[in-house]
Each structure stands twice: as C-alpha cells, then as structure tokens.
Amino acid sequence: MSVKPQDEFDRKAWLQEQDLTHLETIYLKILIYFDTRFRLVDYLEMMESLYYKANLQMPKSHTEQYNLDNKFWYWYPLYSLGLLTLLAYIVAAVSGALLGLYYAPSAEGDPSTAYSQMIFIMDELDFGLMLRSIHRWAAQFMVAAVFLHMLRVYFTGAYKEPRELNWVIGVILLILTIAFGYTGYLLPWNQLSMWAGQIGLEMALASPLIGEWLAQLMFGGFEVGQPALMRMYIVHVFLFPFIVTGLIIVHIGIVWMQGIAEPH
Amino acid sequence: MTDDTDQTRTDGSGPNIVPPDDETPTWHERKERSEGLSRVTYEYFERGRLEDQRLRQDSDYIERDVLGFPTWPHETIRNLSIASFFVGIIIALSATLPPHFGDEADPSVTPEIIVPDWYLYPAFGLLQLDPINPELALLGGEKLMSDELYGIAATTVVIGVLFIYPFVNKGSARRPIEEPFWAAVGMGGLMFGFTISVLSIDQIVADRMPGLTAPLIFDLTLLLPLVTAFITYAVLKAMQEGYMYELNRRYYRLRPPR
Ligand code: HEM
C-alpha cells in the first residue's frame, strides 16, 4: 500500500493566488523546494527567537554605563589587528597554494631542484616573482600583526577571566605562526635557508634527553640535507595549514561566543 | 482496507501512535522526570536559567532596544575597506620591494653572517645570552649547561611566562593605569623583545653604528628593559591618582554605596 505525498499547505495553490513578478515566482519556487525538503521555516524561527532574545536580554554595556566611549574608541583601531592577521593568513594561503604548483622540495642536483625551481618561478614564470613577493610580504605582515595583536590584548587586559583559554590558544598560534615562517624560510634552499636549518638542528640536538630523537623527527638526521628539506616542506604545506586554520577557527569562534572584552 | 485497525501505517497514523497534543509532556516535563546524570544536567541548566532571569529582572540597567551598529552598511563597509586597504598595502609592497634571494646552499661555505627572518631575532638573541650562563666553581669553571641548552631554557621560560600569564595576573582591572605594575612588566617585556633582537644582530649593528660596541649592546639589552619598566611604573603611578578619582566619582554617582 502506498501513500500519495500530499502538500497539506497546498503551496502551489497559494503561489497561484499571489500576484507576483516573474523573479519573485522563481525565488519562491526555489525557496519552497528547499523548505519542503529541509523545513527551513523551523530554522528561521529558531534564528528569529534567538535574535529577539539577544536583543531583549542585552543589558546596557559597560562602556555605555560608565561613559568610557572616549577611552574605548581611541584604541578601537587596534582591535582590528586580529582581523588583519586573519587577512594576511588568507593572502599567504592563496599565494602559497599557487607557488606550490611550481615548487619541488628536492635538495638533489646542482643547483638543487628546489633552488632552480625558485629561479624558474622568479625569472621565467609569468607573474612568478610577484607571486613569491606577495607570499613573503603576506607572511611578514601576518607575523607582525600577530605580535601587535598580542600587545593590544595585553595592554587592554582582554586576557582576563573568562578569556584566559583564548589567550593560551593565542600563544600556541603565535608559536605556530613563527614556526610556519621558519619552515618556509628553509624551502628556497639557499645559503641562508640551509644555515638557518643548521642552527635549528643544533638547538634540537642541545635539548636535554630528547635531543637526538627530536633532531631525527624534525630534520631526519644529524645534518641538514634532503630529509630535512622534505620534512620542512610537509610541515609547511600540509601539517601547519590544517592545525593553524583549525586553531584560528576555534580562536575566533571563542571570541564570537564571548564577545570582545570591553575596558573596565 | 482490512488491515486498518491493528497496524501502524506508513503515513504515520495507527493504533500505537499518539498524536502530539496538550497532554504530551514538554521538554521541561520530560527532563524533570528523568533520573541520574540527565536529571543533574537539567537541574544545573535550569538553575542557571532562573538565576539569569532573576538577575535581569532585578537589574536597574537600561534595556537596549538596539544591539549595536547595523551589519549593513556600517560594519560591512568598514570591514571591506579595512580588508581592501590592508591587502592593497601587501600587494603594493610586493610589487615595489621583491624579496631578496641568496646564493645556492653550500654546506662547505659558512656565510659571514647567518640571520634568520626578523621575527626569529628574539629567539636567536636568547641563544646569545651565554655571557650570563653561570659557570660553576664547583665544576672547575665548567658550565652546567651548554650555551645552546641555556638558550633553549631561556626561550622555554619566556614562552612559559606567556602561557601562565593570565592565571597569574587575575582580577577585573583592565586598563594599564589601574595596574601600573603589570603595565610596567608589559613595557619592560616589550623593550626586552626589542633589545634582545638587536643583540641577535649585534655584529651588524656595531658595524653600522660606531658608538655601539658589542659589550655595550649586551649591557643595554639587560638594562634598557629595567629602565623602561621603571619609567612606566613611575609615570602611571603619577597619573593614577587623578584618573582613579574621576573614575570613582563617576562610578559612585551611578551606583551610590548603600
Ligand atoms: C593566527 C593568529 C591569530 C588570529 C588570526 C587571531 C584572531 C583574533 C581575532 C579576529 C580576534 C577578535 C578581536 C580582535 O581582532 O582584536 C581575536 C581576539 C583575541 N585574541 Fe587573537 N588572533 C591570533 C593570535 C593571538 C595571540 C598570539 C594571542 C595572545 C597571546 C591572542 C589572544 C586573543 C584574545 C585573548 C582575544 C580576545 C580579545 C577580546 O575579547 O578583546 N590571539 N583574535
């Protein structure tokens, strides 16, 4: 036995009754299509009640109550530093993805493949020099913005209860951002890259107890060569992008939930 | 249709199906009747909800009918302009100042100066604190830690301080003027970040600026942060009195002490 699907609300008839333009009809048809499948109306109601509840419950803010507007707005431009970090990260991610199409992480050959690919990108590839330039500048801006963002959080006291956890996530993000830069610095495989790698290796080796293990893990051996380059590459283009993107989402999600701290 | 009476039907009706009506327990009623963990959870949230409600009813705050600026156009235009301005700067700089590209990597030639990117200067500088790495007379002037390990330890301390900071400095004060001490710590730390960066490239700096020698830079590295912290503290303390007076006056006018 089968049951014929019915439209209890008879949306079709309703649609006929209305005096609609062509555009409105198309729009409503699409809306009805999705509403009959996903019951959009439920979600709409949910959002609506959330919106009005928030409006009703929001007390007068601290800034308003104590007339701190002058103090607050004076520093307000600095509150955009977090956003600027995010923007620089996005620019670096997009340009980095494009650079990745032409780069090859190999220290073999003379000059090494990595190095000659960099030369290729800069000299022959259309727009290549610009691409590399954008990637580098975006990275520099991101690190600078992270530092300044941290300072603004410190000096406005925005790390205090209930935001300590976001500060801790922030410190992790700071370290990851710097490590991101370091791994990227090694990729062109020029003199500075390699010797920066050397310093990193020596530091890893000097750590107590886990030194050798750490060096093996991060540099693939006790000298800076192909394994080190490969590891830096994987960390830079695979591991860190996921971790950092995830943490940024959590970080900004928490800001969203807790709201921006006002000066007290 | 003979099977109408005793079977649940595909359209959702049937003998065992109770249509929702006023008798159907609501979410609250169902939760109230539950036991164990879900009961506890319900009671916890319910208490919080009632507490919120009570606070809101008792509060003499003025309720707002508008939450903030409208998203469109105010916030959207502001964000778009900030974003395009910032990305524009990045692209303009990229076009005018392409990055430097050095020689090919060569393990047999050590470059004269090895510098990382600027943001690693502080970490690099911490590696060069070896003159204050304590030498133990007990070990016959041997150092307890290698200089690298000493650098790592210093870095760990800095990062550790950053991590535990919000758990050390508690309270609700937000503005530097209310807590001159912590503001001084911040300014000192900022200055240390700067001086330790200069220390990491002290050779280059000493070459460029004849007045500065490497030992002098080292002394300044440790001295300048202290001086900065001290000045910050003194200035804020001096400003504090008048400022707090204003603040308290405003505060007590709004909520007179009972
Ligand atoms: C990848 C790096 C980061 C990104 C993308 C990021 C993004 C943001 C954004 C968009 C906000 C909103 C408020 C604002 O823009 O100022 C924010 C707030 C915040 N950030 Fe970050 N941030 C980063 C790193 C950090 C670091 C290094 C710290 C501190 C160690 C930190 C601690 C905080 C805290 C405590 C808040 C809340 C501030 C408030 O409520 O006023 N963040 N972050």
Coordinates of N, CA, C and O in Angstrom, one line a residue, chain A residues 2-139:
Chain A
S2 N 0.5 2.1 -0.8 CA 1.3 3.3 -0.9 C 0.5 4.6 -0.5 O -0.7 4.6 -0.7
V3 N 1.2 5.5 0.0 CA 0.6 6.8 0.4 C 1.0 7.9 -0.5 O 2.2 8.0 -0.7
K4 N 0.1 8.5 -1.1 CA 0.4 9.6 -2.0 C 0.9 10.8 -1.2 O 0.3 11.2 -0.3
P5 N 2.1 11.3 -1.6 CA 2.5 12.5 -0.9 C 1.6 13.7 -1.1 O 1.1 13.9 -2.2
Q6 N 1.2 14.3 0.0 CA 0.3 15.5 -0.2 C 1.0 16.7 0.4 O 1.8 16.7 1.3
D7 N 0.6 17.8 -0.2 CA 1.1 19.1 0.3 C 0.0 19.7 1.1 O -1.0 20.3 0.6
E8 N 0.0 19.6 2.5 CA -1.1 20.0 3.3 C -1.3 21.5 3.2 O -2.4 22.0 3.3
F9 N -0.2 22.2 3.0 CA -0.4 23.6 3.0 C -0.7 24.1 1.6 O -1.0 25.3 1.3
D10 N -0.7 23.2 0.6 CA -1.1 23.5 -0.7 C -0.3 24.7 -1.2 O -0.9 25.7 -1.6
R11 N 1.0 24.6 -1.2 CA 1.8 25.7 -1.6 C 1.5 26.2 -3.0 O 1.6 27.3 -3.4
K12 N 1.3 25.2 -3.9 CA 1.1 25.5 -5.3 C -0.1 26.5 -5.5 O 0.0 27.5 -6.2
A13 N -1.2 26.1 -4.9 CA -2.4 27.0 -5.0 C -2.1 28.4 -4.4 O -2.5 29.4 -5.0
W14 N -1.4 28.3 -3.3 CA -1.1 29.6 -2.7 C -0.3 30.5 -3.7 O -0.5 31.7 -3.8
L15 N 0.7 29.8 -4.3 CA 1.5 30.5 -5.3 C 0.7 31.1 -6.4 O 1.0 32.2 -6.9
Q16 N -0.3 30.3 -6.9 CA -1.1 30.8 -8.0 C -1.9 32.1 -7.6 O -2.0 33.0 -8.3
E17 N -2.4 32.1 -6.3 CA -3.2 33.2 -5.9 C -2.4 34.5 -5.9 O -3.0 35.6 -6.1
Q18 N -1.1 34.4 -5.5 CA -0.3 35.6 -5.4 C -0.2 36.3 -6.7 O -0.1 35.7 -7.8
D19 N 0.0 37.6 -6.6 CA 0.2 38.5 -7.7 C 1.7 38.8 -7.7 O 2.2 39.7 -7.0
L20 N 2.5 38.0 -8.5 CA 3.9 38.0 -8.3 C 4.6 38.4 -9.6 O 4.1 38.1 -10.7
T21 N 5.8 39.0 -9.5 CA 6.6 39.2 -10.7 C 7.3 37.8 -11.0 O 7.3 36.9 -10.2
H22 N 7.8 37.8 -12.2 CA 8.5 36.6 -12.7 C 9.6 36.2 -11.7 O 9.7 35.0 -11.3
L23 N 10.4 37.2 -11.3 CA 11.5 36.9 -10.4 C 11.1 36.4 -9.1 O 11.6 35.4 -8.6
E24 N 10.0 37.0 -8.6 CA 9.5 36.5 -7.3 C 9.0 35.1 -7.3 O 9.2 34.3 -6.4
T25 N 8.4 34.8 -8.4 CA 7.9 33.4 -8.6 C 9.0 32.4 -8.5 O 9.0 31.4 -7.8
I26 N 10.1 32.7 -9.3 CA 11.2 31.8 -9.4 C 11.8 31.7 -8.0 O 12.1 30.6 -7.5
Y27 N 12.0 32.8 -7.3 CA 12.6 32.8 -6.0 C 11.7 31.9 -5.0 O 12.3 31.1 -4.3
L28 N 10.4 32.2 -5.1 CA 9.6 31.4 -4.1 C 9.6 29.9 -4.4 O 9.6 29.1 -3.6
K29 N 9.6 29.6 -5.7 CA 9.7 28.2 -6.1 C 10.9 27.5 -5.5 O 10.9 26.4 -5.0
I30 N 12.0 28.2 -5.7 CA 13.3 27.6 -5.1 C 13.2 27.5 -3.6 O 13.5 26.5 -3.0
L31 N 12.6 28.5 -3.0 CA 12.5 28.5 -1.5 C 11.6 27.4 -1.1 O 11.9 26.6 -0.2
I32 N 10.5 27.2 -1.8 CA 9.6 26.1 -1.4 C 10.2 24.8 -1.6 O 10.1 23.9 -0.8
Y33 N 11.0 24.7 -2.7 CA 11.7 23.4 -3.0 C 12.5 23.0 -1.8 O 12.4 21.9 -1.3
F34 N 13.3 24.0 -1.3 CA 14.2 23.6 -0.2 C 13.4 23.5 1.1 O 13.7 22.7 2.0
D35 N 12.4 24.3 1.3 CA 11.6 24.3 2.5 C 10.9 23.0 2.7 O 10.8 22.4 3.8
T36 N 10.3 22.4 1.6 CA 9.7 21.2 1.7 C 10.6 20.0 2.0 O 10.3 19.0 2.6
R37 N 11.9 20.2 1.7 CA 12.9 19.2 2.0 C 13.6 19.4 3.3 O 13.8 18.4 4.0
F38 N 13.9 20.6 3.6 CA 14.7 20.8 4.9 C 14.0 21.5 6.0 O 14.6 21.9 7.0
R39 N 12.7 21.8 5.8 CA 11.9 22.6 6.8 C 12.7 23.8 7.2 O 13.0 24.0 8.4
L40 N 13.0 24.6 6.3 CA 13.8 25.8 6.6 C 13.1 26.7 7.6 O 13.7 27.4 8.4
V41 N 11.7 26.6 7.6 CA 11.0 27.5 8.4 C 11.3 27.3 9.9 O 11.4 28.3 10.7
D42 N 11.6 26.1 10.2 CA 12.0 25.8 11.6 C 13.2 26.6 12.0 O 13.3 27.2 13.1
Y43 N 14.2 26.5 11.1 CA 15.5 27.2 11.5 C 15.3 28.7 11.5 O 15.9 29.4 12.3
L44 N 14.4 29.2 10.6 CA 14.2 30.6 10.6 C 13.6 31.0 11.9 O 14.0 32.0 12.5
E45 N 12.6 30.2 12.4 CA 12.0 30.6 13.7 C 13.0 30.6 14.8 O 13.1 31.5 15.6
M46 N 13.9 29.6 14.7 CA 14.9 29.5 15.8 C 15.8 30.7 15.8 O 16.0 31.3 16.8
M47 N 16.3 31.1 14.6 CA 17.1 32.3 14.5 C 16.4 33.5 15.0 O 17.0 34.4 15.7
E48 N 15.1 33.6 14.6 CA 14.4 34.8 14.9 C 14.3 34.9 16.4 O 14.5 36.0 17.0
S49 N 13.9 33.8 17.1 CA 13.7 33.9 18.5 C 15.1 34.2 19.2 O 15.2 34.9 20.1
L50 N 16.2 33.6 18.6 CA 17.5 33.9 19.2 C 17.8 35.4 19.1 O 18.2 36.0 20.0
Y51 N 17.5 35.9 17.9 CA 17.8 37.3 17.7 C 17.1 38.2 18.6 O 17.6 39.1 19.3
Y52 N 15.7 37.9 18.8 CA 15.0 38.8 19.7 C 15.3 38.6 21.1 O 15.4 39.6 21.9
K53 N 15.6 37.4 21.5 CA 16.0 37.2 22.9 C 17.3 38.0 23.2 O 17.4 38.6 24.2
A54 N 18.3 37.8 22.3 CA 19.5 38.6 22.5 C 19.3 40.0 22.6 O 19.8 40.7 23.5
N55 N 18.4 40.6 21.8 CA 18.1 42.0 21.9 C 17.5 42.3 23.2 O 17.8 43.4 23.8
L56 N 16.6 41.5 23.7 CA 15.9 41.8 24.9 C 16.8 41.7 26.1 O 16.7 42.5 27.0
Q57 N 17.7 40.7 26.1 CA 18.5 40.4 27.3 C 19.7 41.3 27.4 O 20.3 41.4 28.5
M58 N 20.1 41.9 26.3 CA 21.4 42.6 26.3 C 21.3 43.8 27.3 O 20.5 44.7 27.0
P59 N 22.0 43.8 28.4 CA 21.9 45.0 29.2 C 22.8 46.1 28.7 O 23.5 45.9 27.7
K60 N 22.7 47.2 29.3 CA 23.5 48.3 28.8 C 25.0 48.0 29.0 O 25.3 47.4 30.1
S61 N 25.8 48.2 28.0 CA 27.1 47.7 28.1 C 27.9 48.6 29.1 O 27.6 49.7 29.4
H62 N 29.0 48.0 29.5 CA 29.9 48.6 30.5 C 30.3 50.0 30.0 O 30.4 51.0 30.7
T63 N 30.7 50.0 28.7 CA 31.2 51.2 28.1 C 30.2 52.3 28.1 O 30.5 53.4 28.4
E64 N 28.9 51.9 27.9 CA 27.9 52.9 27.9 C 27.6 53.4 29.4 O 27.5 54.5 29.6
Q65 N 27.6 52.4 30.2 CA 27.2 52.6 31.6 C 28.2 53.7 32.2 O 27.7 54.6 32.9
Y66 N 29.4 53.5 32.0 CA 30.4 54.4 32.7 C 31.0 55.4 31.7 O 32.0 56.0 32.0
N67 N 30.3 55.5 30.6 CA 30.8 56.6 29.7 C 32.2 56.5 29.3 O 33.0 57.5 29.5
L68 N 32.6 55.3 29.0 CA 34.1 55.1 28.6 C 34.3 55.3 27.1 O 35.4 54.9 26.7
D69 N 33.3 55.8 26.4 CA 33.4 55.8 25.0 C 34.7 56.4 24.5 O 35.4 55.9 23.6
N70 N 35.1 57.5 25.1 CA 36.3 58.2 24.6 C 37.5 57.3 24.8 O 38.3 57.2 23.9
K71 N 37.7 56.6 25.9 CA 38.8 55.7 26.1 C 38.7 54.6 25.1 O 39.8 54.1 24.6
F72 N 37.6 54.0 24.9 CA 37.4 52.8 24.1 C 37.7 53.1 22.7 O 38.5 52.4 22.0
W73 N 37.0 54.1 22.1 CA 37.1 54.4 20.7 C 38.5 54.8 20.3 O 39.0 54.6 19.2
Y74 N 39.2 55.4 21.2 CA 40.6 55.9 21.0 C 41.4 54.7 20.6 O 42.3 54.8 19.6
W75 N 41.3 53.6 21.3 CA 42.1 52.4 21.0 C 41.5 51.5 19.9 O 42.0 50.5 19.6
Y76 N 40.2 51.8 19.5 CA 39.5 50.9 18.7 C 40.2 50.4 17.5 O 40.1 49.2 17.2
P77 N 40.9 51.2 16.7 CA 41.6 50.7 15.5 C 42.4 49.5 15.8 O 42.6 48.6 15.0
L78 N 43.0 49.5 17.0 CA 43.9 48.4 17.3 C 43.1 47.1 17.5 O 43.7 46.0 17.4
Y79 N 41.8 47.2 17.6 CA 41.0 46.0 17.8 C 40.9 45.3 16.4 O 40.3 44.2 16.4
S80 N 41.3 45.9 15.3 CA 41.2 45.2 14.0 C 42.4 44.3 13.7 O 42.5 43.7 12.7
L81 N 43.4 44.3 14.7 CA 44.6 43.6 14.4 C 44.4 42.1 14.2 O 45.1 41.5 13.4
G82 N 43.5 41.6 15.0 CA 43.2 40.1 14.8 C 42.7 39.8 13.4 O 43.1 38.9 12.8
L83 N 41.8 40.7 13.0 CA 41.2 40.5 11.6 C 42.3 40.6 10.6 O 42.4 39.9 9.6
L84 N 43.2 41.6 10.8 CA 44.3 41.8 9.8 C 45.2 40.6 9.8 O 45.7 40.2 8.7
T85 N 45.4 40.0 10.9 CA 46.2 38.7 11.0 C 45.5 37.7 10.1 O 46.2 37.0 9.2
L86 N 44.2 37.6 10.3 CA 43.5 36.6 9.5 C 43.6 36.9 8.0 O 43.8 35.9 7.2
L87 N 43.5 38.1 7.6 CA 43.5 38.5 6.2 C 44.9 38.1 5.6 O 45.0 37.5 4.6
A88 N 45.9 38.5 6.4 CA 47.3 38.2 5.9 C 47.4 36.7 5.7 O 48.0 36.2 4.7
Y89 N 46.9 35.9 6.7 CA 47.0 34.5 6.6 C 46.3 34.0 5.3 O 46.8 33.1 4.6
I90 N 45.1 34.5 5.0 CA 44.4 34.1 3.8 C 45.2 34.4 2.6 O 45.3 33.6 1.7
V91 N 45.7 35.7 2.5 CA 46.5 36.0 1.3 C 47.7 35.1 1.2 O 48.0 34.6 0.1
A92 N 48.4 34.8 2.3 CA 49.5 33.9 2.2 C 49.1 32.5 1.8 O 49.8 31.8 1.0
A93 N 47.9 32.1 2.3 CA 47.5 30.7 1.9 C 47.2 30.6 0.4 O 47.6 29.6 -0.2
V94 N 46.5 31.6 -0.1 CA 46.2 31.6 -1.5 C 47.5 31.6 -2.4 O 47.7 30.8 -3.3
S95 N 48.3 32.6 -2.1 CA 49.5 32.7 -2.9 C 50.4 31.5 -2.7 O 51.1 31.0 -3.7
G96 N 50.4 31.0 -1.5 CA 51.2 29.8 -1.2 C 50.8 28.6 -2.0 O 51.5 27.8 -2.6
A97 N 49.4 28.4 -2.1 CA 48.9 27.3 -2.9 C 49.3 27.4 -4.3 O 49.7 26.4 -5.0
L98 N 49.3 28.7 -4.9 CA 49.8 28.8 -6.3 C 51.3 28.5 -6.4 O 51.7 27.9 -7.4
L99 N 52.1 29.0 -5.5 CA 53.5 28.8 -5.5 C 53.8 27.3 -5.5 O 54.7 26.7 -6.2
G100 N 53.0 26.6 -4.7 CA 53.1 25.1 -4.5 C 53.0 24.4 -5.9 O 53.5 23.3 -6.0
L101 N 52.3 25.0 -6.8 CA 52.2 24.3 -8.1 C 53.5 24.2 -8.8 O 53.7 23.3 -9.7
Y102 N 54.5 25.1 -8.5 CA 55.7 25.1 -9.3 C 56.9 24.7 -8.5 O 58.0 24.5 -9.1
Y103 N 56.8 24.6 -7.2 CA 57.9 24.3 -6.4 C 58.1 22.8 -6.2 O 57.2 22.0 -6.2
A104 N 59.4 22.4 -6.1 CA 59.7 20.9 -5.8 C 60.6 20.8 -4.7 O 61.7 21.4 -4.7
P105 N 60.3 20.1 -3.6 CA 61.2 20.0 -2.5 C 62.3 19.0 -2.6 O 62.2 17.9 -2.0
S106 N 63.3 19.3 -3.4 CA 64.4 18.4 -3.5 C 65.7 19.1 -3.5 O 66.0 20.1 -4.2
A107 N 66.6 18.6 -2.6 CA 67.9 19.2 -2.5 C 68.9 18.5 -3.4 O 70.1 18.8 -3.4
E108 N 68.5 17.5 -4.2 CA 69.4 16.8 -5.1 C 69.7 17.7 -6.3 O 69.0 18.6 -6.7
G109 N 70.8 17.4 -6.9 CA 71.2 18.1 -8.2 C 72.1 19.3 -7.9 O 72.2 19.7 -6.7
D110 N 72.6 19.9 -9.0 CA 73.5 21.0 -8.8 C 73.2 22.0 -9.9 O 73.5 21.7 -11.1
P111 N 72.6 23.1 -9.7 CA 72.0 23.5 -8.4 C 70.8 22.6 -8.1 O 70.2 22.1 -8.9
S112 N 70.5 22.6 -6.8 CA 69.4 21.7 -6.3 C 68.1 22.0 -7.0 O 67.9 23.2 -7.4
T113 N 67.3 21.0 -7.1 CA 66.0 21.2 -7.8 C 65.2 22.3 -7.1 O 64.6 23.1 -7.8
A114 N 65.2 22.3 -5.8 CA 64.4 23.3 -5.1 C 64.9 24.7 -5.5 O 64.1 25.6 -5.9
Y115 N 66.2 24.9 -5.5 CA 66.8 26.2 -5.8 C 66.4 26.6 -7.3 O 66.0 27.7 -7.5
S116 N 66.6 25.6 -8.2 CA 66.4 26.0 -9.6 C 64.9 26.2 -9.8 O 64.5 27.0 -10.7
Q117 N 64.0 25.5 -9.1 CA 62.6 25.8 -9.3 C 62.3 27.3 -8.8 O 61.5 27.9 -9.4
M118 N 63.0 27.7 -7.7 CA 62.8 29.0 -7.2 C 63.2 30.0 -8.3 O 62.5 31.0 -8.6
I119 N 64.4 29.8 -8.9 CA 64.9 30.6 -10.0 C 63.9 30.6 -11.1 O 63.5 31.7 -11.7
F120 N 63.4 29.5 -11.5 CA 62.4 29.4 -12.5 C 61.1 30.2 -12.2 O 60.7 31.0 -13.0
I121 N 60.6 30.1 -11.0 CA 59.5 30.9 -10.6 C 59.7 32.4 -10.7 O 58.9 33.1 -11.2
M122 N 60.9 32.8 -10.3 CA 61.2 34.2 -10.3 C 61.5 34.8 -11.7 O 61.1 35.9 -12.0
D123 N 62.2 34.0 -12.5 CA 62.7 34.6 -13.7 C 61.8 34.3 -14.9 O 61.6 35.1 -15.8
E124 N 61.2 33.1 -15.0 CA 60.5 32.7 -16.2 C 59.0 32.7 -16.0 O 58.3 33.1 -16.9
L125 N 58.5 32.2 -14.9 CA 57.1 32.0 -14.7 C 56.4 33.4 -14.8 O 56.9 34.4 -14.1
D126 N 55.4 33.5 -15.6 CA 54.6 34.8 -15.6 C 54.1 35.1 -14.2 O 53.5 34.2 -13.6
F127 N 54.3 36.3 -13.8 CA 53.8 36.7 -12.5 C 54.4 36.0 -11.4 O 54.0 36.2 -10.2
G128 N 55.5 35.2 -11.6 CA 56.0 34.4 -10.6 C 56.7 35.2 -9.5 O 56.5 34.9 -8.3
L129 N 57.5 36.2 -9.9 CA 58.2 37.0 -8.9 C 57.2 37.7 -8.0 O 57.3 37.7 -6.8
M130 N 56.1 38.2 -8.7 CA 55.1 38.9 -7.9 C 54.4 37.9 -6.9 O 54.2 38.2 -5.7
L131 N 54.2 36.7 -7.4 CA 53.6 35.7 -6.5 C 54.4 35.4 -5.3 O 54.0 35.4 -4.1
R132 N 55.7 35.2 -5.5 CA 56.6 34.9 -4.4 C 56.7 36.1 -3.5 O 56.7 36.0 -2.2
S133 N 56.7 37.3 -4.1 CA 56.8 38.5 -3.3 C 55.5 38.7 -2.4 O 55.6 39.0 -1.2
I134 N 54.4 38.4 -3.0 CA 53.1 38.5 -2.2 C 53.2 37.6 -1.1 O 52.8 37.9 0.1
H135 N 53.6 36.3 -1.4 CA 53.6 35.3 -0.3 C 54.5 35.7 0.8 O 54.1 35.6 2.0
R136 N 55.6 36.3 0.5 CA 56.6 36.6 1.5 C 56.1 37.8 2.4 O 56.1 37.8 3.6
W137 N 55.6 38.8 1.6 CA 55.1 40.0 2.4 C 53.9 39.7 3.2 O 53.8 40.2 4.3
A138 N 53.0 38.8 2.7 CA 51.9 38.5 3.5 C 52.3 37.8 4.8 O 51.8 38.0 5.9
A139 N 53.3 36.9 4.6 CA 53.8 36.2 5.8 C 54.4 37.2 6.8 O 54.1 37.1 8.0

